[in-house]
Amino acid sequence: MSTRHEADVVVIGSGSAGSVVAGRLASRSDLKVLVLEAGGRDTNPMFRIPLMTGILLRGRYANWFYHTEPEPGLNDRRLFWPRGKVIGGSSSINGMVWTRGFAEDYDAWAQAGLPDWTWDRVLDAYRSIEGHWAGTTPYHGGEGAQRLSRIATLNPLSEAFLEAAQQAGLPLTDDFNGPSPFGAGRYDYTIWKGRRLSAARAFLTPQEHRPNLTVLTGAHATRILVENDRATGVEILRGGRREVVRAEREIVLSCGTVNSPQLLMLSGIGPADHLTRHGIPVVADLPGVGANLQDHLLVRVEYDCTEPVTLHRLLRADRAALALLRAWAMGTGPAARFPLEVGAFLKSDPALDLPDLQAHFLPGRSTAAVRMPFRARHGDPGHGFFANVYQMRPDSRGEIRLKSADPLAAPAILGRYLTAPRDIEVLRAGVRALRTIFSQPAFDRWRGAETAPRRSRQSDAELDAWIRATADTVFHPVGTCRMGLDAWAVVDGALRVHGIDGLRVADASVIPTMASCNTHAPTMMIGARAADFILGGAASDRREAA
């Protein structure tokens, strides 16, 4: 083993948070920054085509391809958990929806002992990231590197969803990230000029010309080196060789909700009894590492469609090829947009102050039923549409644990979905809310038979059984290295690992409780705040915005 690399700051992971951390540090200071990415480059054109998301999420290419352990609340099914393994991480394969959550989410973090995470402070970070399609407003930034767009012309079924939601008594909201997110509306996306704009493409890649930024791909971090309670380096496996990367100032762990706690535990930082069972010397006994796992669990309410206006028309190989070529060459056409065009924030109980359910509508069938090259998996189901729905703030908690001390072995993932009694009640209410929307006159022209859960399932018991048999993850895991000050917290309010100097965690794993949204935007916000914490907020350190 030889020391091959040195830097002031080493960032492990180039995903939604890591790309922002590294890009901002490199552009706003003279710090020498080195990024370690286990995956490869995002040069394949399919990373840039929005409609390829369904294939990227469910294929092995650039994907850690994890699965959970048998889930007791889901009839012991093992759920598939894709995680990005490429420059840009999961932001290179995700659904590109940009939602930030409610002010109350972040104020609750502050009230729990994290005063630096109030909505006002978080909003400043969001506005610094965003290059919003509507420009600079009190709620949005117009000059940030993460360009955001909205689909201008909707599929007629998406228009019907918005109309039906209003007929069902929901308000129409103009901005899910604005002051009034309750109701139905259009989503914003990390799509710009018809192409995916990942966190890496927005923040990291544009800074790679700088002499103080180095990005190493194919660099699998196997252990964080700690000397006298200070993180000093990272052991990596690269090209079949073991090397050491030294960090003069600090290390930022941005490997995500699965891999960040895994790497901490492999490094001896975690629950002492668990580490001892795997023969790993204990460096810091932090019982909260890997605990507090939260995820969004969805179900889909689906119908046959009576007219040929859905994405089913793209299942024909020649049409699919033409759409992909057009999107790649010109950034236009059906493959240059993401089909979850509209959705809703709903309440499982009208008496609630805040929505507790989120839905996305798609004018087609689930990508789980489609494979390359855009052919149906099980015959031809024909035209159809669906909306998914999930509880935004679940009570159930799972964990990430090591299966062995082998750094190349996948960890054990246990979501413990629906083990908190209230969670299935909320999800059941979401199914009924979607049925109410789809029963409205706006869908009379388009609505065929209900194919899921099927009209025969009406009682609580019937719906609960269907939910446990079919519910799936939305790919939004958070919380396994949570912020806080108590004995189960892993990092403090500045994202520093308790008991270890020179080590921070900056990714979705630090989220203490779920924000009411898709998790990509909050993760990028955390990356921006981590860079600010490292730089100390000193204006003299800032040269230009990333």
Coordinates of C-alpha atoms in Angstrom, one line a residue:
M1 CA 0.0 0.0 0.0
S2 CA 1.3 3.4 -0.9
T3 CA 0.3 7.0 -0.3
R4 CA -0.6 8.3 -3.7
H5 CA -2.8 11.4 -3.1
E6 CA -3.0 14.4 -0.7
A7 CA -5.5 17.2 -0.4
D8 CA -6.8 19.7 2.1
V9 CA -10.3 18.3 1.9
V10 CA -11.3 14.9 0.7
V11 CA -14.9 14.4 -0.3
I12 CA -16.0 10.8 -0.5
G13 CA -18.8 10.5 -3.0
S14 CA -19.9 12.7 -5.9
G15 CA -23.6 12.5 -5.5
S16 CA -26.3 15.0 -4.8
A17 CA -24.4 16.5 -1.8
G18 CA -20.8 15.6 -2.5
S19 CA -20.8 17.4 -5.9
V20 CA -22.1 20.5 -4.3
V21 CA -19.6 20.4 -1.4
A22 CA -16.6 19.8 -3.7
G23 CA -17.7 22.3 -6.4
R24 CA -18.3 25.1 -4.0
L25 CA -15.1 24.5 -2.0
A26 CA -13.0 24.5 -5.2
S27 CA -14.6 27.6 -6.6
R28 CA -14.8 29.6 -3.5
S29 CA -11.5 29.0 -1.8
D30 CA -7.9 28.0 -2.5
L31 CA -8.4 24.7 -0.7
K32 CA -7.1 21.7 -2.5
V33 CA -10.1 19.4 -2.9
L34 CA -10.0 15.7 -3.9
V35 CA -13.2 13.8 -4.7
L36 CA -13.4 10.0 -4.5
E37 CA -16.1 8.3 -6.6
A38 CA -16.5 4.5 -6.6
G39 CA -18.3 4.6 -9.9
G40 CA -17.2 5.8 -13.3
R41 CA -17.8 8.9 -15.5
D42 CA -21.3 9.9 -16.6
T43 CA -20.3 10.1 -20.3
N44 CA -22.9 7.7 -21.6
P45 CA -25.6 9.7 -23.4
M46 CA -28.4 7.9 -21.6
F47 CA -27.5 9.8 -18.4
R48 CA -28.7 13.0 -20.1
I49 CA -32.0 11.7 -21.5
P50 CA -34.8 12.2 -18.9
L51 CA -37.0 9.3 -20.0
M52 CA -34.1 6.9 -19.5
T53 CA -34.7 7.2 -15.7
G54 CA -36.9 4.1 -15.5
I55 CA -34.2 2.0 -17.2
L56 CA -31.3 3.5 -15.1
L57 CA -33.1 2.9 -11.9
R58 CA -33.9 -0.7 -12.6
G59 CA -30.8 -1.7 -14.4
R60 CA -27.4 -2.7 -13.1
Y61 CA -25.5 0.0 -15.0
A62 CA -24.1 2.7 -12.7
N63 CA -26.2 1.3 -9.8
W64 CA -25.2 -0.4 -6.5
F65 CA -28.3 -2.5 -7.0
Y66 CA -29.1 -3.1 -3.4
H67 CA -32.0 -5.1 -1.9
T68 CA -33.4 -5.0 1.6
E69 CA -33.6 -7.9 4.0
P70 CA -37.0 -9.6 4.1
E71 CA -39.4 -6.8 5.3
P72 CA -41.7 -8.0 8.1
G73 CA -44.4 -5.3 7.4
L74 CA -44.5 -6.3 3.7
N75 CA -45.0 -10.0 3.9
D76 CA -41.3 -10.6 4.1
R77 CA -40.7 -9.3 0.6
R78 CA -37.2 -8.0 -0.2
L79 CA -37.4 -4.5 -1.9
F80 CA -35.1 -3.4 -4.6
W81 CA -33.0 -0.3 -3.6
P82 CA -31.2 1.4 -6.5
R83 CA -28.4 3.8 -5.6
G84 CA -26.3 5.7 -8.1
K85 CA -22.7 4.4 -8.6
V86 CA -21.4 7.0 -11.0
I87 CA -20.3 10.7 -11.1
G88 CA -23.4 12.5 -9.8
G89 CA -24.5 9.5 -7.7
S90 CA -28.2 9.1 -7.5
S91 CA -28.8 12.5 -9.1
S92 CA -27.6 10.9 -12.3
I93 CA -30.4 8.2 -12.3
N94 CA -33.2 9.7 -10.2
G95 CA -36.6 11.0 -11.2
M96 CA -35.4 14.7 -11.3
V97 CA -38.4 16.0 -9.3
W98 CA -37.4 19.1 -7.3
T99 CA -39.4 19.6 -4.1
R100 CA -38.0 21.1 -0.9
G101 CA -40.5 20.3 1.8
F102 CA -42.4 22.6 4.2
A103 CA -41.0 25.3 6.4
E104 CA -42.4 23.4 9.4
D105 CA -40.2 20.4 8.6
Y106 CA -37.0 22.4 9.1
D107 CA -38.3 24.5 12.0
A108 CA -38.9 21.2 13.7
W109 CA -35.3 20.3 13.3
A110 CA -34.3 23.6 14.9
Q111 CA -36.7 23.1 17.8
A112 CA -35.1 19.7 18.4
G113 CA -31.8 21.4 19.1
L114 CA -30.4 22.3 15.7
P115 CA -30.8 26.2 15.6
D116 CA -28.7 26.5 12.4
W117 CA -31.4 24.6 10.4
T118 CA -34.4 26.9 10.7
W119 CA -36.5 27.4 7.5
D120 CA -35.1 30.9 7.0
R121 CA -31.5 29.6 6.9
V122 CA -32.3 26.6 4.8
L123 CA -34.2 28.7 2.3
D124 CA -31.1 30.9 1.8
A125 CA -29.2 27.8 0.9
Y126 CA -31.9 26.6 -1.5
R127 CA -32.0 30.0 -3.2
S128 CA -28.2 29.9 -3.6
I129 CA -28.5 26.6 -5.4
E130 CA -31.4 27.2 -7.7
G131 CA -31.5 28.6 -11.2
H132 CA -35.3 28.6 -11.2
W133 CA -37.2 28.9 -14.5
A134 CA -39.3 31.8 -13.0
G135 CA -36.2 33.8 -12.0
T136 CA -35.4 35.2 -8.6
T137 CA -38.2 35.5 -6.1
P138 CA -38.6 35.5 -2.3
Y139 CA -39.0 31.7 -2.5
H140 CA -36.6 30.9 -5.3
G141 CA -33.1 31.7 -6.6
G142 CA -32.7 32.5 -10.3
E143 CA -28.9 32.5 -10.6
G144 CA -27.9 29.2 -9.0
A145 CA -26.1 26.4 -10.9
Q146 CA -28.9 23.9 -10.5
R147 CA -31.1 25.0 -13.4
L148 CA -34.8 24.0 -13.0
S149 CA -37.5 23.8 -15.5
R150 CA -41.2 22.9 -15.8
I151 CA -43.0 21.0 -18.6
A152 CA -44.9 23.6 -20.6
T153 CA -47.4 21.4 -22.5
L154 CA -49.0 18.6 -20.5
N155 CA -50.3 15.3 -21.7
P156 CA -54.1 15.4 -21.8
L157 CA -54.3 12.9 -19.0
S158 CA -52.1 15.1 -16.8
E159 CA -54.5 18.0 -17.6
A160 CA -57.4 15.7 -16.6
F161 CA -55.7 14.9 -13.2
L162 CA -55.4 18.6 -12.3
E163 CA -59.0 19.2 -13.3
A164 CA -60.2 16.1 -11.4
A165 CA -58.3 17.1 -8.3
Q166 CA -60.2 20.4 -8.3
Q167 CA -63.5 18.7 -8.8
A168 CA -62.6 16.5 -5.8
G169 CA -62.2 19.7 -3.7
L170 CA -58.5 20.2 -3.8
P171 CA -57.0 23.6 -4.5
L172 CA -54.7 24.2 -7.5
T173 CA -51.3 25.3 -6.4
D174 CA -48.9 27.2 -8.7
D175 CA -45.8 26.1 -6.8
F176 CA -45.2 23.1 -4.7
N177 CA -42.1 24.9 -3.3
G178 CA -44.0 28.1 -2.6
P179 CA -46.1 29.4 0.3
S180 CA -49.1 27.2 -0.4
P181 CA -48.1 23.7 -1.5
F182 CA -51.4 21.9 -0.5
G183 CA -53.3 20.7 -3.5
A184 CA -52.6 19.6 -7.1
G185 CA -50.1 21.2 -9.5
R186 CA -47.1 20.8 -11.7
Y187 CA -43.6 19.7 -10.6
D188 CA -40.3 21.4 -11.2
Y189 CA -37.4 19.3 -12.5
T190 CA -33.6 19.2 -12.7
I191 CA -34.0 19.2 -16.4
W192 CA -32.5 22.0 -18.5
K193 CA -33.0 22.3 -22.3
G194 CA -34.4 18.8 -22.5
R195 CA -31.5 17.1 -20.7
R196 CA -30.9 15.9 -17.1
L197 CA -28.8 18.3 -15.1
S198 CA -27.4 16.2 -12.3
A199 CA -25.7 17.7 -9.3
A200 CA -22.3 16.8 -10.8
R201 CA -23.2 18.5 -14.1
A202 CA -24.3 21.6 -12.3
F203 CA -21.7 21.9 -9.6
L204 CA -18.7 19.5 -10.0
T205 CA -17.9 19.1 -13.7
P206 CA -17.8 22.8 -14.4
Q207 CA -15.1 23.3 -11.8
E208 CA -12.8 20.4 -12.9
H209 CA -10.6 22.8 -14.9
R210 CA -9.5 24.3 -11.6
P211 CA -6.0 23.2 -10.4
N212 CA -7.3 22.8 -6.8
L213 CA -9.9 20.2 -7.8
T214 CA -9.1 16.5 -8.5
V215 CA -11.8 13.8 -9.2
L216 CA -10.8 10.2 -8.9
T217 CA -13.3 7.6 -10.4
G218 CA -13.2 3.9 -9.7
A219 CA -12.0 4.7 -6.2
H220 CA -13.9 2.6 -3.7
A221 CA -13.3 3.9 -0.1
T222 CA -12.8 1.0 2.2
R223 CA -11.9 2.7 5.5
I224 CA -11.5 6.1 7.1
L225 CA -8.1 6.4 8.9
V226 CA -8.3 7.8 12.4
E227 CA -5.3 8.8 14.4
N228 CA -5.7 10.2 18.0
D229 CA -9.4 10.8 17.4
R230 CA -8.8 12.7 14.2
A231 CA -9.7 11.6 10.7
T232 CA -6.5 11.8 8.6
G233 CA -7.1 9.9 5.5
V234 CA -9.0 7.4 3.5
E235 CA -8.0 3.9 2.4
I236 CA -9.2 3.2 -1.1
L237 CA -9.3 0.3 -3.6
R238 CA -8.6 1.5 -7.1
G239 CA -7.6 -0.5 -10.1
G240 CA -7.1 -3.6 -8.0
R241 CA -4.6 -1.7 -5.7
R242 CA -5.0 -0.4 -2.2
E243 CA -3.9 3.2 -1.8
V244 CA -4.2 5.9 0.9
V245 CA -5.5 9.4 0.4
R246 CA -4.4 11.9 3.0
A247 CA -6.5 14.8 4.2
E248 CA -4.7 17.8 5.7
R249 CA -7.8 19.6 6.9
E250 CA -10.8 17.3 6.9
I251 CA -12.8 14.6 5.3
V252 CA -16.4 14.9 4.1
L253 CA -18.4 11.7 3.9
S254 CA -21.1 12.0 1.2
C255 CA -21.8 8.4 0.3
G256 CA -25.5 8.4 1.0
T257 CA -27.9 6.9 3.5
V258 CA -26.6 3.3 2.8
N259 CA -22.9 3.7 2.2
S260 CA -22.1 6.5 4.7
P261 CA -23.0 4.5 7.8
Q262 CA -21.5 1.4 6.2
L263 CA -18.1 3.2 5.8
L264 CA -18.2 4.6 9.3
M265 CA -18.8 1.2 10.7
L266 CA -16.0 -0.4 8.6
S267 CA -13.8 2.3 10.1
G268 CA -14.7 1.4 13.6
I269 CA -17.2 4.2 14.2
G270 CA -20.6 2.9 15.2
P271 CA -22.3 0.6 17.7
A272 CA -19.5 -1.0 19.7
D273 CA -21.3 -4.4 20.1
H274 CA -22.1 -4.6 16.4
L275 CA -18.5 -3.8 15.4
T276 CA -17.0 -6.2 17.9
R277 CA -19.2 -9.0 16.4
H278 CA -17.6 -8.4 13.1
G279 CA -14.0 -8.2 14.5
I280 CA -13.7 -4.4 13.8
P281 CA -11.7 -2.5 16.4
V282 CA -13.9 0.2 18.0
V283 CA -12.6 3.7 17.3
A284 CA -15.8 5.5 18.5
D285 CA -18.8 4.0 20.1
L286 CA -21.7 5.8 18.3
P287 CA -24.8 3.6 18.6
G288 CA -26.8 5.8 16.2
V289 CA -24.7 5.0 13.2
G290 CA -27.0 3.1 10.9
A291 CA -30.1 3.6 13.0
N292 CA -33.1 5.9 12.4
L293 CA -33.6 4.8 8.8
Q294 CA -36.6 6.3 7.1
D295 CA -38.0 5.9 3.6
H296 CA -41.1 6.7 1.6
L297 CA -43.3 3.7 0.7
L298 CA -45.6 4.0 -2.2
V299 CA -48.6 2.2 -3.8
R300 CA -50.0 2.8 -7.2
V301 CA -53.6 3.3 -8.1
E302 CA -53.8 2.3 -11.8
Y303 CA -56.4 2.3 -14.6
D304 CA -56.8 1.1 -18.1
C305 CA -57.1 4.0 -20.5
T306 CA -59.8 4.0 -23.2
E307 CA -57.9 6.2 -25.7
P308 CA -54.3 5.9 -27.1
V309 CA -52.8 9.0 -25.4
T310 CA -50.4 7.4 -23.0
L311 CA -46.7 6.6 -23.1
H312 CA -47.6 3.1 -24.3
R313 CA -47.1 4.3 -27.9
L314 CA -43.4 4.6 -27.2
L315 CA -43.1 0.8 -26.5
R316 CA -42.7 0.2 -30.2
A317 CA -39.0 -0.2 -30.8
D318 CA -38.8 2.2 -33.8
R319 CA -40.7 5.0 -31.9
A320 CA -38.6 4.5 -28.9
A321 CA -35.4 4.7 -30.9
L322 CA -36.5 7.9 -32.7
A323 CA -37.6 9.5 -29.4
L324 CA -34.2 8.7 -27.8
L325 CA -32.2 10.0 -30.8
R326 CA -34.3 13.2 -30.9
A327 CA -33.7 13.8 -27.1
W328 CA -30.0 13.1 -27.4
A329 CA -29.4 15.3 -30.5
M330 CA -31.8 18.2 -29.9
G331 CA -33.1 17.9 -26.3
T332 CA -36.7 17.8 -27.6
G333 CA -39.5 15.3 -27.9
P334 CA -41.2 12.8 -25.5
A335 CA -37.9 11.4 -24.2
A336 CA -36.6 14.8 -23.3
R337 CA -39.2 15.2 -20.5
F338 CA -40.0 13.3 -17.4
P339 CA -43.5 11.8 -17.4
L340 CA -44.4 12.5 -13.8
E341 CA -45.7 15.9 -14.9
V342 CA -48.2 16.7 -12.2
G343 CA -49.1 15.5 -8.7
A344 CA -50.6 16.6 -5.4
F345 CA -49.9 17.1 -1.8
L346 CA -52.8 15.6 0.2
K347 CA -54.1 15.2 3.7
S348 CA -55.1 11.8 5.0
D349 CA -57.4 13.7 7.4
P350 CA -59.0 17.1 6.6
A351 CA -58.3 18.2 10.2
L352 CA -54.6 18.1 9.7
D353 CA -52.7 21.4 9.5
L354 CA -50.3 20.1 6.9
P355 CA -50.5 17.6 4.0
D356 CA -49.0 14.2 5.0
L357 CA -49.3 12.5 1.6
Q358 CA -47.6 13.1 -1.8
A359 CA -48.7 11.8 -5.1
H360 CA -47.2 11.8 -8.6
F361 CA -49.3 11.1 -11.7
L362 CA -48.0 9.4 -14.8
P363 CA -49.8 9.1 -18.2
G364 CA -48.7 5.5 -18.7
R365 CA -48.0 2.3 -16.8
S366 CA -45.2 1.8 -14.3
T367 CA -41.6 1.5 -15.5
A368 CA -41.5 -1.7 -13.4
A369 CA -43.5 -3.3 -16.2
V370 CA -41.2 -2.1 -18.9
R371 CA -37.7 -3.3 -20.0
M372 CA -35.3 -2.4 -22.8
P373 CA -35.9 -1.7 -25.5
F374 CA -39.2 -0.4 -24.1
R375 CA -41.1 -3.6 -24.4
A376 CA -43.7 -4.8 -21.9
R377 CA -42.5 -7.4 -19.5
H378 CA -45.6 -9.5 -19.3
G379 CA -47.3 -9.4 -22.7
D380 CA -49.0 -6.1 -23.8
P381 CA -51.1 -4.6 -21.1
G382 CA -52.2 -1.8 -23.4
H383 CA -52.8 1.9 -22.6
G384 CA -53.1 2.8 -18.9
F385 CA -52.3 5.5 -16.4
F386 CA -51.6 5.6 -12.6
A387 CA -50.8 7.8 -9.7
N388 CA -48.6 6.8 -6.8
V389 CA -49.1 8.0 -3.3
Y390 CA -46.9 7.8 -0.2
Q391 CA -46.8 9.0 3.4
M392 CA -44.4 11.9 3.6
R393 CA -43.4 11.6 7.3
P394 CA -43.6 7.9 8.3
D395 CA -43.2 6.8 11.9
S396 CA -41.5 3.4 11.0
R397 CA -37.8 3.3 11.6
G398 CA -35.3 0.8 10.1
E399 CA -31.5 0.4 10.1
I400 CA -28.4 -0.3 8.1
R401 CA -26.0 -2.9 9.5
L402 CA -22.9 -4.7 8.3
K403 CA -23.1 -8.2 7.0
S404 CA -19.4 -8.7 7.3
A405 CA -16.2 -6.7 7.7
D406 CA -15.6 -7.0 3.9
P407 CA -15.8 -3.5 2.5
L408 CA -16.9 -4.9 -0.9
A409 CA -19.9 -6.7 0.6
A410 CA -23.3 -5.1 0.5
P411 CA -24.7 -4.0 3.9
A412 CA -27.9 -5.4 5.4
I413 CA -30.8 -2.9 4.8
L414 CA -33.9 -3.3 6.9
G415 CA -36.5 -0.6 6.3
R416 CA -39.1 -2.0 8.8
Y417 CA -41.8 -0.5 6.6
L418 CA -45.4 -0.3 8.1
T419 CA -44.2 -1.6 11.5
A420 CA -45.6 1.6 13.1
P421 CA -49.4 1.1 13.2
R422 CA -50.3 4.6 11.9
D423 CA -48.3 4.3 8.7
I424 CA -50.6 1.8 7.0
E425 CA -53.7 3.9 8.0
V426 CA -52.2 7.0 6.3
L427 CA -51.3 5.0 3.2
R428 CA -54.8 3.5 3.0
A429 CA -56.3 7.0 3.2
G430 CA -54.0 7.9 0.3
V431 CA -55.4 5.1 -1.9
R432 CA -58.9 6.3 -1.2
A433 CA -58.0 9.9 -1.9
L434 CA -56.6 8.9 -5.4
R435 CA -59.7 6.9 -6.1
T436 CA -61.8 10.0 -5.3
I437 CA -59.8 12.0 -7.8
F438 CA -60.0 9.4 -10.5
S439 CA -63.7 9.1 -10.1
Q440 CA -64.4 12.7 -11.1
P441 CA -66.0 13.7 -14.4
A442 CA -62.6 14.9 -15.8
F443 CA -61.6 11.3 -16.2
D444 CA -64.8 10.0 -17.6
R445 CA -63.5 10.1 -21.2
W446 CA -60.3 8.3 -20.3
R447 CA -61.1 5.9 -17.4
G448 CA -61.2 2.2 -18.0
A449 CA -61.2 -0.6 -15.5
E450 CA -59.3 -0.1 -12.2
T451 CA -56.4 -2.6 -12.5
A452 CA -54.8 -1.8 -9.1
P453 CA -55.9 -2.3 -6.4
R454 CA -59.1 -3.3 -8.3
R455 CA -62.6 -2.2 -7.4
S456 CA -63.3 -5.4 -5.5
R457 CA -60.9 -4.3 -2.8
Q458 CA -62.9 -1.8 -0.7
S459 CA -62.6 -2.7 3.1
D460 CA -59.8 -1.6 5.3
A461 CA -58.6 -5.2 5.6
E462 CA -58.7 -5.8 1.9
L463 CA -56.7 -2.6 1.1
D464 CA -54.2 -3.3 3.9
A465 CA -53.5 -6.8 2.6
W466 CA -53.0 -5.3 -0.9
I467 CA -50.7 -2.6 0.4
R468 CA -48.5 -5.1 2.3
A469 CA -48.4 -7.3 -0.8
T470 CA -47.5 -4.6 -3.4
A471 CA -46.1 -1.5 -1.7
D472 CA -42.7 -0.4 -2.9
T473 CA -40.0 2.1 -2.0
V474 CA -39.8 5.6 -3.7
F475 CA -36.0 5.4 -3.3
H476 CA -35.9 8.2 -0.7
P477 CA -33.9 6.7 2.3
V478 CA -32.6 9.2 4.9
G479 CA -31.6 9.5 8.5
T480 CA -28.9 6.8 9.3
C481 CA -26.2 9.4 10.5
R482 CA -28.7 11.9 11.9
M483 CA -27.9 15.3 13.2
G484 CA -28.5 16.0 16.9
L485 CA -27.0 16.4 20.3
D486 CA -28.3 13.3 22.1
A487 CA -26.5 10.0 22.6
W488 CA -28.0 8.5 19.4
A489 CA -27.0 11.4 17.2
V490 CA -24.0 10.8 14.8
V491 CA -23.2 14.4 13.7
D492 CA -23.8 17.8 15.3
G493 CA -25.5 20.8 13.7
A494 CA -22.4 21.6 11.7
L495 CA -22.4 18.0 10.4
R496 CA -19.2 17.1 12.4
V497 CA -19.1 13.5 13.6
H498 CA -19.3 13.3 17.4
G499 CA -16.0 12.4 18.9
I500 CA -13.9 12.5 15.7
D501 CA -12.2 15.6 14.6
G502 CA -11.8 16.5 10.9
L503 CA -14.7 14.3 9.8
R504 CA -18.2 15.5 8.6
V505 CA -21.1 13.7 7.0
A506 CA -23.0 15.6 4.3
D507 CA -25.8 13.7 2.6
A508 CA -29.3 12.5 3.2
S509 CA -28.1 10.3 6.1
V510 CA -27.9 13.3 8.4
I511 CA -31.6 14.2 8.1
P512 CA -33.1 13.7 11.5
T513 CA -36.7 13.4 10.4
M514 CA -38.1 13.2 6.8
A515 CA -38.8 16.4 5.0
S516 CA -42.2 16.4 3.2
C517 CA -40.9 16.0 -0.3
N518 CA -38.6 14.1 -2.7
T519 CA -35.2 14.0 -1.1
H520 CA -32.9 15.1 -3.8
A521 CA -33.3 18.9 -3.2
P522 CA -32.8 18.6 0.6
T523 CA -29.6 16.6 0.0
M524 CA -28.2 19.2 -2.3
M525 CA -29.1 21.9 0.2
I526 CA -27.2 19.9 2.9
G527 CA -24.2 19.8 0.6
A528 CA -24.3 23.6 0.1
R529 CA -24.5 24.1 3.9
A530 CA -21.6 21.8 4.5
A531 CA -19.4 23.8 2.2
D532 CA -20.5 27.0 4.1
F533 CA -19.6 25.4 7.4
I534 CA -16.2 24.3 6.1
L535 CA -15.5 27.8 4.8
G536 CA -16.8 29.4 7.9
G537 CA -18.9 31.8 6.0
A538 CA -16.0 34.2 5.5
A539 CA -16.5 36.4 2.5
S540 CA -12.8 36.5 1.9
D541 CA -12.8 32.7 1.2
R542 CA -15.4 33.1 -1.6
R543 CA -14.2 33.9 -5.1
E544 CA -17.2 33.1 -7.2
A545 CA -20.4 31.1 -7.0
A546 CA -20.3 27.5 -8.2

